[in-house]
């Protein structure tokens, strides 16, 4: 038995070595040499450990190999990392890169479902339905603003009653912020708001699991995805077991929510998105090629929940961290709020009259890079990027941080300076190089809600409270915590009441 196994391994190594040399003769993107079977796994891992961040690893490789580089992780197909605005926009705006990788999808029994990880006609059908349904339930309308403002007031009450005048980690602040941020979206999805002061243990547990998932991964994927056999022979070491536990817990939570809706719904009278989806399933039940199903619904609910909370709550946390460190910027925003709004509740009608707040949000987004890369795309046909050949089914990620930190466009790119987004007349200056929500058909569906939430949450928090570093903090680094998304740094802050 063992001689046969060893022989197979040797043959596989020989084949991969030959394939690797053949690829060198073609017009494929350049990249580092890798080992048979393992590819560049070990070298990338060492680079991430040394730099502490995946985005720094991509940056160092791009400095050597250029804006379009190729790496191989394990036995899977090559991963193309695209850097710089020209290359990133080139692939994001082309339909031939709208696919998602054919990776093992644990939550859907190996099938692509939902919105974020789906592609093809199923993705188009689900996206079309979702956009219309959310719009019908107030997404992007005045009613959406009112829902967000309720959550803003809820968060302010919690801060006032539980968090004043004592040192706390920004991450603890983000945990409470997260449930307030998701509340209005959850109201559209499931017909009820979330309140951390009430019985929300299930929701809080899911939020913590979600955070763990984002911290444990990266856009490059997991070890067990690169070498799938590790799922069976080394499930714990490869991280598969923990990932499976998290996915199962989240799946059960959302399955239960959908099941409860199924029992209590009144067909034709939808209360929320879940009910509307069941109505759509009823309407299409005789269509053989319909992609509408309960499992599809569960995947969509999970996608909306995950995408709708992580980036927005982290962005608010980063903003608080930056303003606690740069008190002069905080004071200028508060002067603007006092002058423009006074004691009134912030609303979107004031948006254009708050240029410095808008500029600060833009600058925090640029520097924090909560989503440093795009979610992996997949080439659905043989194609090319900047003249380099990219084969069908190869994965591609765009390094958004490379655009936001490009020194050729941003003067003193590492410096926190909101004024770069203010024009000579004192108005907010939008910059097309800021692309925190991506671009193309895969651009974030929740961009509008995220922008509304960031503006209203931060305006009200800064109107009511002052944020400062705890006495023992000194001059903290604000790069954040590595993961699939970047979390705010572990720094201690103190919140005081303004009025």
Short mmCIF file of C-alpha atoms in Angstrom, two decimals:
data_model
loop_
_atom_site.label_atom_id
_atom_site.label_comp_id
_atom_site.label_asym_id
_atom_site.label_seq_id
_atom_site.Cartn_x
_atom_site.Cartn_y
_atom_site.Cartn_z
CA UNK A 1 0.00 0.00 0.00
CA UNK A 2 2.66 2.51 1.05
CA UNK A 3 4.82 1.96 -2.07
CA UNK A 4 1.75 2.70 -4.21
CA UNK A 5 1.01 5.87 -2.29
CA UNK A 6 4.62 7.04 -2.47
CA UNK A 7 4.68 6.26 -6.19
CA UNK A 8 1.53 8.31 -6.79
CA UNK A 9 2.99 11.23 -4.86
CA UNK A 10 6.22 11.10 -6.89
CA UNK A 11 4.28 11.00 -10.18
CA UNK A 12 2.12 13.91 -9.03
CA UNK A 13 5.19 15.93 -8.11
CA UNK A 14 6.79 15.22 -11.50
CA UNK A 15 3.61 16.21 -13.34
CA UNK A 16 3.22 19.45 -11.38
CA UNK A 17 6.87 20.33 -11.97
CA UNK A 18 6.49 19.77 -15.73
CA UNK A 19 3.24 21.77 -15.80
CA UNK A 20 4.94 24.58 -13.89
CA UNK A 21 7.83 24.74 -16.36
CA UNK A 22 5.42 24.71 -19.30
CA UNK A 23 3.52 27.63 -17.85
CA UNK A 24 6.74 29.60 -17.74
CA UNK A 25 6.90 29.38 -21.53
CA UNK A 26 3.47 30.92 -22.00
CA UNK A 27 2.23 34.47 -21.58
CA UNK A 28 0.95 33.92 -18.05
CA UNK A 29 1.40 36.53 -15.32
CA UNK A 30 4.76 36.35 -13.52
CA UNK A 31 5.01 35.07 -9.98
CA UNK A 32 7.24 33.32 -7.45
CA UNK A 33 8.46 29.76 -7.98
CA UNK A 34 6.64 27.29 -5.77
CA UNK A 35 7.07 23.78 -4.43
CA UNK A 36 5.35 20.72 -5.93
CA UNK A 37 1.94 20.15 -4.33
CA UNK A 38 2.35 23.00 -1.83
CA UNK A 39 2.97 25.70 -4.43
CA UNK A 40 3.56 29.06 -2.71
CA UNK A 41 1.72 28.17 0.51
CA UNK A 42 4.79 28.19 2.74
CA UNK A 43 6.35 31.34 1.31
CA UNK A 44 3.06 33.28 1.49
CA UNK A 45 2.53 32.09 5.05
CA UNK A 46 6.00 33.27 6.04
CA UNK A 47 5.40 36.62 4.37
CA UNK A 48 2.08 37.12 6.18
CA UNK A 49 3.66 36.22 9.53
CA UNK A 50 6.48 38.67 8.91
CA UNK A 51 4.28 41.57 7.78
CA UNK A 52 1.21 40.69 9.95
CA UNK A 53 -1.20 41.28 7.07
CA UNK A 54 -2.17 39.56 3.84
CA UNK A 55 -2.45 42.94 2.10
CA UNK A 56 1.20 43.65 2.93
CA UNK A 57 2.17 40.29 1.48
CA UNK A 58 0.36 41.13 -1.79
CA UNK A 59 2.06 44.53 -1.84
CA UNK A 60 5.55 43.06 -1.46
CA UNK A 61 4.91 40.51 -4.20
CA UNK A 62 3.50 43.20 -6.51
CA UNK A 63 6.62 45.28 -5.96
CA UNK A 64 8.64 42.37 -7.34
CA UNK A 65 6.38 40.92 -10.04
CA UNK A 66 4.20 43.84 -11.10
CA UNK A 67 0.47 44.74 -11.08
CA UNK A 68 -0.68 41.32 -12.32
CA UNK A 69 0.98 38.40 -10.50
CA UNK A 70 0.27 34.71 -10.27
CA UNK A 71 0.61 32.49 -7.23
CA UNK A 72 -0.33 28.87 -6.66
CA UNK A 73 -1.69 27.80 -3.31
CA UNK A 74 -1.69 24.04 -2.90
CA UNK A 75 -3.08 21.92 -5.73
CA UNK A 76 -5.82 24.34 -6.73
CA UNK A 77 -5.77 26.48 -9.86
CA UNK A 78 -3.59 29.62 -9.80
CA UNK A 79 -4.69 32.78 -8.02
CA UNK A 80 -4.11 36.07 -9.84
CA UNK A 81 -3.54 39.14 -7.63
CA UNK A 82 -4.26 42.41 -9.42
CA UNK A 83 -2.88 45.70 -8.05
CA UNK A 84 -3.15 49.34 -9.10
CA UNK A 85 -6.23 51.22 -10.26
CA UNK A 86 -5.87 50.49 -13.97
CA UNK A 87 -5.57 46.73 -13.56
CA UNK A 88 -8.20 46.50 -10.79
CA UNK A 89 -10.81 48.42 -12.80
CA UNK A 90 -9.91 46.49 -15.93
CA UNK A 91 -10.96 43.17 -14.45
CA UNK A 92 -13.81 44.37 -12.21
CA UNK A 93 -15.66 45.98 -15.11
CA UNK A 94 -15.48 42.94 -17.40
CA UNK A 95 -18.16 40.27 -17.43
CA UNK A 96 -15.70 37.47 -18.13
CA UNK A 97 -14.51 37.85 -14.52
CA UNK A 98 -17.95 37.87 -12.88
CA UNK A 99 -17.71 34.24 -11.77
CA UNK A 100 -16.96 32.92 -8.30
CA UNK A 101 -14.32 30.23 -7.63
CA UNK A 102 -15.43 26.61 -7.78
CA UNK A 103 -14.43 26.00 -4.20
CA UNK A 104 -15.92 23.55 -1.76
CA UNK A 105 -19.03 25.33 -0.50
CA UNK A 106 -19.58 23.80 2.94
CA UNK A 107 -22.80 25.59 3.80
CA UNK A 108 -24.72 24.52 0.65
CA UNK A 109 -23.70 20.89 0.22
CA UNK A 110 -21.17 21.83 -2.43
CA UNK A 111 -23.55 24.04 -4.43
CA UNK A 112 -23.23 27.71 -5.24
CA UNK A 113 -26.13 29.59 -3.70
CA UNK A 114 -27.05 33.02 -2.45
CA UNK A 115 -25.61 36.27 -3.76
CA UNK A 116 -22.03 36.67 -2.57
CA UNK A 117 -20.64 33.26 -3.62
CA UNK A 118 -22.97 32.53 -6.51
CA UNK A 119 -22.60 33.24 -10.23
CA UNK A 120 -24.18 32.53 -13.60
CA UNK A 121 -27.90 32.80 -14.36
CA UNK A 122 -28.88 31.77 -10.82
CA UNK A 123 -26.95 34.74 -9.44
CA UNK A 124 -28.54 37.10 -11.97
CA UNK A 125 -32.06 35.87 -11.10
CA UNK A 126 -31.49 36.09 -7.34
CA UNK A 127 -29.89 39.53 -7.58
CA UNK A 128 -32.73 40.88 -9.74
CA UNK A 129 -35.34 39.62 -7.27
CA UNK A 130 -33.40 40.87 -4.27
CA UNK A 131 -32.95 44.42 -5.56
CA UNK A 132 -36.65 44.76 -6.35
CA UNK A 133 -37.83 43.20 -3.09
CA UNK A 134 -35.56 45.34 -0.90
CA UNK A 135 -36.64 48.46 -2.77
CA UNK A 136 -40.31 47.58 -2.22
CA UNK A 137 -39.64 47.28 1.51
CA UNK A 138 -38.02 50.71 1.73
CA UNK A 139 -34.37 50.02 0.94
CA UNK A 140 -32.88 53.40 -0.02
CA UNK A 141 -36.05 55.35 0.78
CA UNK A 142 -37.09 57.74 3.54
CA UNK A 143 -38.40 54.84 5.61
CA UNK A 144 -34.89 53.33 5.55
CA UNK A 145 -33.46 56.53 7.02
CA UNK A 146 -36.06 56.45 9.78
CA UNK A 147 -35.18 52.84 10.65
CA UNK A 148 -31.47 53.65 10.82
CA UNK A 149 -32.14 56.66 13.05
CA UNK A 150 -34.03 54.44 15.50
CA UNK A 151 -30.97 52.21 15.70
CA UNK A 152 -28.73 55.25 16.13
CA UNK A 153 -30.76 56.39 19.14
CA UNK A 154 -30.71 52.87 20.56
CA UNK A 155 -26.91 52.81 20.37
CA UNK A 156 -26.62 56.27 21.94
CA UNK A 157 -28.80 55.15 24.85
CA UNK A 158 -26.58 52.10 25.42
CA UNK A 159 -23.42 54.23 25.32
CA UNK A 160 -24.96 56.76 27.72
CA UNK A 161 -26.17 54.12 30.19
CA UNK A 162 -23.29 51.62 30.10
CA UNK A 163 -20.08 53.02 28.62
CA UNK A 164 -19.40 56.51 29.91
CA UNK A 165 -16.19 57.52 31.70
CA UNK A 166 -14.47 54.14 31.71
CA UNK A 167 -11.77 52.65 29.53
CA UNK A 168 -12.98 50.13 26.96
CA UNK A 169 -11.57 48.32 23.95
CA UNK A 170 -12.76 49.57 20.57
CA UNK A 171 -13.69 45.93 19.80
CA UNK A 172 -16.19 45.91 22.69
CA UNK A 173 -17.68 49.11 21.32
CA UNK A 174 -17.91 47.48 17.88
CA UNK A 175 -19.81 44.47 19.24
CA UNK A 176 -22.63 46.68 20.47
CA UNK A 177 -22.43 48.82 17.35
CA UNK A 178 -22.72 45.73 15.15
CA UNK A 179 -26.14 44.71 16.46
CA UNK A 180 -27.39 48.28 16.16
CA UNK A 181 -26.09 48.49 12.58
CA UNK A 182 -27.73 45.24 11.51
CA UNK A 183 -31.06 46.05 13.19
CA UNK A 184 -32.58 48.09 10.36
CA UNK A 185 -31.44 45.60 7.72
CA UNK A 186 -32.78 42.70 9.80
CA UNK A 187 -36.09 44.53 9.98
CA UNK A 188 -36.30 44.42 6.17
CA UNK A 189 -35.17 40.81 6.02
CA UNK A 190 -37.05 39.23 8.92
CA UNK A 191 -39.59 41.85 10.00
CA UNK A 192 -38.13 42.70 13.38
CA UNK A 193 -35.48 44.96 14.81
CA UNK A 194 -32.64 43.81 17.05
CA UNK A 195 -32.12 45.25 20.51
CA UNK A 196 -29.06 44.20 22.55
CA UNK A 197 -30.78 45.34 25.75
CA UNK A 198 -33.38 42.58 25.29
CA UNK A 199 -33.24 38.82 24.73
CA UNK A 200 -30.85 38.69 21.78
CA UNK A 201 -28.45 35.99 22.94
CA UNK A 202 -28.90 34.02 19.73
CA UNK A 203 -28.13 37.05 17.60
CA UNK A 204 -25.12 38.02 19.73
CA UNK A 205 -23.76 34.48 19.43
CA UNK A 206 -24.07 34.59 15.63
CA UNK A 207 -22.37 37.98 15.56
CA UNK A 208 -19.41 36.60 17.51
CA UNK A 209 -19.20 33.55 15.24
CA UNK A 210 -19.30 35.85 12.22
CA UNK A 211 -16.43 37.91 13.63
CA UNK A 212 -14.40 34.75 14.23
CA UNK A 213 -15.01 33.66 10.63
CA UNK A 214 -13.80 36.94 9.21
CA UNK A 215 -10.73 36.97 11.47
CA UNK A 216 -9.70 33.40 10.64
CA UNK A 217 -9.81 33.72 6.86
CA UNK A 218 -8.46 35.75 3.98
CA UNK A 219 -9.38 36.40 0.36
CA UNK A 220 -6.83 33.74 -0.58
CA UNK A 221 -8.92 31.06 1.14
CA UNK A 222 -8.29 28.39 3.77
CA UNK A 223 -5.60 25.71 3.88
CA UNK A 224 -8.17 22.93 3.53
CA UNK A 225 -9.48 24.57 0.35
CA UNK A 226 -6.04 24.58 -1.23
CA UNK A 227 -5.31 20.96 -0.29
CA UNK A 228 -8.84 19.43 0.04
CA UNK A 229 -7.64 16.05 1.32
CA UNK A 230 -6.65 17.78 4.59
CA UNK A 231 -10.34 18.04 5.42
CA UNK A 232 -10.34 14.29 5.95
CA UNK A 233 -6.87 13.44 7.26
CA UNK A 234 -6.08 16.57 9.30
CA UNK A 235 -9.40 18.37 9.91
CA UNK A 236 -8.28 20.09 13.11
CA UNK A 237 -4.81 21.21 12.00
CA UNK A 238 -6.09 22.51 8.65
CA UNK A 239 -8.79 24.61 10.37
CA UNK A 240 -11.59 22.66 8.72
CA UNK A 241 -13.18 21.47 11.97
CA UNK A 242 -13.53 24.96 13.44
CA UNK A 243 -14.81 26.34 10.16
CA UNK A 244 -17.36 23.55 9.96
CA UNK A 245 -18.60 24.31 13.48
CA UNK A 246 -19.04 27.99 12.67
CA UNK A 247 -20.82 27.33 9.38
CA UNK A 248 -23.14 24.78 10.99
CA UNK A 249 -24.08 27.12 13.84
CA UNK A 250 -24.88 29.97 11.45
CA UNK A 251 -26.78 27.67 9.11
CA UNK A 252 -29.00 26.40 11.93
CA UNK A 253 -29.74 29.94 13.11
CA UNK A 254 -30.89 31.13 9.71
CA UNK A 255 -32.69 27.88 8.92
CA UNK A 256 -34.73 28.33 12.10
CA UNK A 257 -35.59 31.92 11.16
CA UNK A 258 -36.76 30.86 7.70
CA UNK A 259 -38.69 27.91 9.15
CA UNK A 260 -40.55 30.16 11.60
CA UNK A 261 -41.50 32.49 8.78
CA UNK A 262 -42.78 29.59 6.72
CA UNK A 263 -45.13 28.59 9.55
CA UNK A 264 -46.48 32.07 10.29
CA UNK A 265 -46.63 33.66 6.84
CA UNK A 266 -49.79 34.66 5.02
CA UNK A 267 -49.22 33.94 1.31
CA UNK A 268 -49.68 37.05 -0.79
CA UNK A 269 -49.27 39.37 2.21
CA UNK A 270 -45.50 39.57 2.78
CA UNK A 271 -44.25 41.18 5.98
CA UNK A 272 -40.61 41.22 4.93
CA UNK A 273 -38.05 39.88 2.46
CA UNK A 274 -38.33 36.27 3.67
CA UNK A 275 -42.09 36.25 3.12
CA UNK A 276 -41.67 37.87 -0.29
CA UNK A 277 -39.20 35.16 -1.26
CA UNK A 278 -41.68 32.43 -0.31
CA UNK A 279 -44.28 34.16 -2.52
CA UNK A 280 -41.76 34.11 -5.37
CA UNK A 281 -41.14 30.41 -4.77
CA UNK A 282 -44.89 29.78 -5.00
CA UNK A 283 -45.12 31.74 -8.25
CA UNK A 284 -42.27 29.77 -9.83
CA UNK A 285 -42.96 26.31 -8.42
CA UNK A 286 -44.01 24.95 -11.83
CA UNK A 287 -40.89 26.25 -13.61
CA UNK A 288 -38.42 23.40 -13.99
CA UNK A 289 -35.39 25.67 -14.22
CA UNK A 290 -36.31 27.91 -11.27
CA UNK A 291 -33.41 28.67 -8.91
CA UNK A 292 -35.73 29.73 -6.08
CA UNK A 293 -35.66 27.33 -3.11
CA UNK A 294 -35.55 27.37 0.68
CA UNK A 295 -31.83 26.61 0.72
CA UNK A 296 -31.29 29.48 -1.70
CA UNK A 297 -33.28 31.73 0.64
CA UNK A 298 -31.20 30.69 3.66
CA UNK A 299 -28.01 31.45 1.74
CA UNK A 300 -29.33 34.89 0.71
CA UNK A 301 -30.34 35.78 4.26
CA UNK A 302 -26.92 34.75 5.53
CA UNK A 303 -25.18 36.74 2.79
CA UNK A 304 -27.17 39.88 3.53
CA UNK A 305 -26.60 39.54 7.25
CA UNK A 306 -22.86 38.92 6.92
CA UNK A 307 -22.13 41.57 4.31
CA UNK A 308 -24.45 44.11 5.90
CA UNK A 309 -22.81 44.12 9.30
CA UNK A 310 -19.09 43.38 9.14
CA UNK A 311 -17.80 46.22 6.98
CA UNK A 312 -20.11 48.92 8.37
CA UNK A 313 -19.53 48.15 12.06
CA UNK A 314 -15.77 47.88 11.48
CA UNK A 315 -15.77 51.18 9.60
CA UNK A 316 -17.50 52.90 12.52
CA UNK A 317 -15.00 51.31 14.90
CA UNK A 318 -12.08 52.56 12.80
CA UNK A 319 -13.60 56.05 12.68
CA UNK A 320 -13.89 56.14 16.47
CA UNK A 321 -10.29 54.92 16.81
CA UNK A 322 -8.95 57.58 14.43
CA UNK A 323 -10.96 60.38 16.05
CA UNK A 324 -9.90 59.31 19.54
CA UNK A 325 -6.31 59.64 18.40
CA UNK A 326 -6.74 62.79 16.30
CA UNK A 327 -8.76 64.95 18.65
CA UNK A 328 -8.32 68.06 16.49
CA UNK A 329 -10.21 66.37 13.64
CA UNK A 330 -12.92 65.28 16.08
CA UNK A 331 -13.27 68.82 17.39
CA UNK A 332 -13.60 70.23 13.87
CA UNK A 333 -16.37 67.75 13.03
CA UNK A 334 -18.19 68.60 16.25
CA UNK A 335 -17.93 72.32 15.50
CA UNK A 336 -19.45 71.63 12.07
CA UNK A 337 -22.26 69.54 13.59
CA UNK A 338 -23.02 72.20 16.21
CA UNK A 339 -23.11 74.92 13.57
CA UNK A 340 -25.16 73.07 10.96
CA UNK A 341 -27.46 70.84 13.03
CA UNK A 342 -27.30 72.08 16.61
CA UNK A 343 -29.43 69.86 18.84
CA UNK A 344 -31.53 68.50 15.96
CA UNK A 345 -31.39 64.84 15.00
CA UNK A 346 -28.99 64.36 12.06
CA UNK A 347 -30.77 63.54 8.81
CA UNK A 348 -29.69 62.99 5.22
CA UNK A 349 -30.92 66.46 4.23
CA UNK A 350 -27.88 67.82 6.11
CA UNK A 351 -25.41 65.61 4.20
CA UNK A 352 -24.18 68.26 1.75
CA UNK A 353 -23.84 70.76 4.58
CA UNK A 354 -21.37 68.53 6.46
CA UNK A 355 -18.36 68.46 4.13
CA UNK A 356 -15.76 67.83 6.84
CA UNK A 357 -17.66 64.87 8.30
CA UNK A 358 -18.00 63.42 4.79
CA UNK A 359 -14.30 64.02 4.16
CA UNK A 360 -13.36 62.28 7.41
CA UNK A 361 -15.50 59.25 6.58
CA UNK A 362 -13.82 59.07 3.16
CA UNK A 363 -10.34 59.36 4.66
CA UNK A 364 -11.06 56.70 7.29
CA UNK A 365 -12.36 54.41 4.53
CA UNK A 366 -9.23 55.02 2.47
CA UNK A 367 -6.78 54.33 5.31
CA UNK A 368 -8.60 51.56 7.19
CA UNK A 369 -9.32 49.45 4.10
CA UNK A 370 -11.81 47.27 5.95
CA UNK A 371 -12.14 45.26 2.74
CA UNK A 372 -8.51 45.36 1.51
CA UNK A 373 -9.22 43.12 -1.47
CA UNK A 374 -12.24 42.06 -3.47
CA UNK A 375 -13.88 38.73 -2.81
CA UNK A 376 -12.26 36.28 -5.26
CA UNK A 377 -13.65 36.34 -8.80
CA UNK A 378 -13.37 33.54 -11.35
CA UNK A 379 -12.60 33.83 -15.05
CA UNK A 380 -15.53 32.20 -16.84
CA UNK A 381 -13.64 32.11 -20.16
CA UNK A 382 -10.02 32.34 -21.23
CA UNK A 383 -9.15 36.01 -21.01
CA UNK A 384 -6.37 38.48 -20.24
CA UNK A 385 -5.50 41.34 -17.88
CA UNK A 386 -3.05 44.02 -19.01
CA UNK A 387 -1.85 41.69 -21.75
CA UNK A 388 -1.29 38.64 -19.52
CA UNK A 389 -3.25 35.47 -20.25
CA UNK A 390 -5.69 34.29 -17.59
CA UNK A 391 -7.18 30.84 -18.11
CA UNK A 392 -10.79 29.87 -17.54
CA UNK A 393 -11.56 29.00 -13.89
CA UNK A 394 -8.51 30.79 -12.51
CA UNK A 395 -9.32 32.95 -9.47
CA UNK A 396 -8.63 36.69 -9.43
CA UNK A 397 -8.62 39.14 -6.52
CA UNK A 398 -8.27 42.90 -6.77
CA UNK A 399 -6.03 44.67 -4.26
CA UNK A 400 -8.21 47.67 -3.40
CA UNK A 401 -5.71 48.86 -0.82
CA UNK A 402 -3.11 49.32 -3.53
CA UNK A 403 -5.46 51.86 -5.12
CA UNK A 404 -6.20 53.67 -1.87
CA UNK A 405 -2.54 53.90 -0.88
CA UNK A 406 -0.98 54.67 -4.26
CA UNK A 407 1.60 57.43 -3.58
CA UNK A 408 1.39 58.57 -7.20
CA UNK A 409 -2.16 59.74 -6.58
CA UNK A 410 -2.41 60.37 -2.85
CA UNK A 411 0.05 62.89 -1.46
CA UNK A 412 1.53 61.52 1.79
CA UNK A 413 -0.65 58.46 1.42
CA UNK A 414 0.09 57.14 4.93
CA UNK A 415 -0.98 60.38 6.63
CA UNK A 416 -4.50 60.82 8.06
CA UNK A 417 -5.66 64.04 6.43
CA UNK A 418 -9.40 64.49 5.73
CA UNK A 419 -8.62 67.81 4.01
CA UNK A 420 -7.57 65.88 0.89
CA UNK A 421 -11.31 65.40 0.27
CA UNK A 422 -12.14 69.13 0.60
CA UNK A 423 -12.03 71.39 -2.47
CA UNK A 424 -10.81 75.05 -2.45
CA UNK A 425 -14.37 76.28 -1.83
CA UNK A 426 -14.68 74.16 1.30
CA UNK A 427 -17.01 71.54 -0.18
CA UNK A 428 -16.63 67.77 -0.05
CA UNK A 429 -14.60 66.49 -3.00
CA UNK A 430 -15.43 62.98 -4.14
CA UNK A 431 -12.46 61.08 -5.56
CA UNK A 432 -13.00 58.19 -8.03
CA UNK A 433 -9.85 56.52 -6.70
CA UNK A 434 -11.76 55.72 -3.50
CA UNK A 435 -13.52 52.45 -4.25
CA UNK A 436 -14.27 50.87 -0.88
CA UNK A 437 -17.39 49.13 -2.25
CA UNK A 438 -15.70 47.72 -5.34
CA UNK A 439 -16.82 48.32 -8.93
CA UNK A 440 -18.61 46.60 -11.77
CA UNK A 441 -21.56 44.24 -11.58
CA UNK A 442 -20.14 42.65 -8.43
CA UNK A 443 -20.12 45.97 -6.58
CA UNK A 444 -21.50 45.76 -3.03
CA UNK A 445 -25.33 45.72 -3.07
CA UNK A 446 -25.48 47.35 0.34
CA UNK A 447 -23.43 50.43 -0.54
CA UNK A 448 -26.34 52.84 -0.16
CA UNK A 449 -27.37 51.51 3.26
CA UNK A 450 -23.73 51.46 4.41
CA UNK A 451 -23.23 55.11 3.43
CA UNK A 452 -26.44 56.15 5.17
CA UNK A 453 -25.49 54.23 8.31
CA UNK A 454 -21.94 55.59 8.47
CA UNK A 455 -23.10 59.19 8.15
CA UNK A 456 -26.01 59.01 10.61
CA UNK A 457 -24.29 56.86 13.25
CA UNK A 458 -21.13 58.95 13.31
CA UNK A 459 -22.97 62.29 13.19
CA UNK A 460 -25.14 61.38 16.18
CA UNK A 461 -22.32 59.77 18.19
CA UNK A 462 -20.07 62.81 17.71
CA UNK A 463 -22.93 65.14 18.42
CA UNK A 464 -23.54 63.48 21.79
CA UNK A 465 -20.14 62.15 22.91
CA UNK A 466 -16.42 62.82 23.01
CA UNK A 467 -13.97 60.01 22.32
CA UNK A 468 -10.40 59.99 23.58
CA UNK A 469 -7.58 57.50 24.06
CA UNK A 470 -7.34 55.94 27.49
CA UNK A 471 -4.46 57.40 29.56
CA UNK A 472 -2.24 54.35 28.96
CA UNK A 473 -2.55 54.30 25.16
CA UNK A 474 0.07 56.79 24.02
CA UNK A 475 0.32 56.81 20.21
CA UNK A 476 -1.28 53.54 19.02
CA UNK A 477 -0.88 51.99 15.57
CA UNK A 478 -4.19 52.03 13.70
CA UNK A 479 -3.54 49.41 11.01
CA UNK A 480 -6.08 47.07 12.60
CA UNK A 481 -6.37 43.30 12.91
CA UNK A 482 -5.77 40.96 9.96
CA UNK A 483 -8.43 38.71 8.43
CA UNK A 484 -10.73 38.43 5.44
CA UNK A 485 -11.77 41.92 6.45
CA UNK A 486 -9.65 44.23 8.60
CA UNK A 487 -11.00 44.84 12.11
CA UNK A 488 -10.26 48.00 14.14
CA UNK A 489 -7.12 47.91 16.31
CA UNK A 490 -7.25 46.72 19.91
CA UNK A 491 -6.92 50.10 21.58
CA UNK A 492 -8.50 51.44 24.74
CA UNK A 493 -10.75 54.49 24.54
CA UNK A 494 -12.82 56.58 26.93
CA UNK A 495 -16.25 57.99 26.08
CA UNK A 496 -17.52 61.17 27.73
CA UNK A 497 -20.83 62.95 27.42
CA UNK A 498 -20.91 66.20 25.45
CA UNK A 499 -24.51 67.14 26.00
#
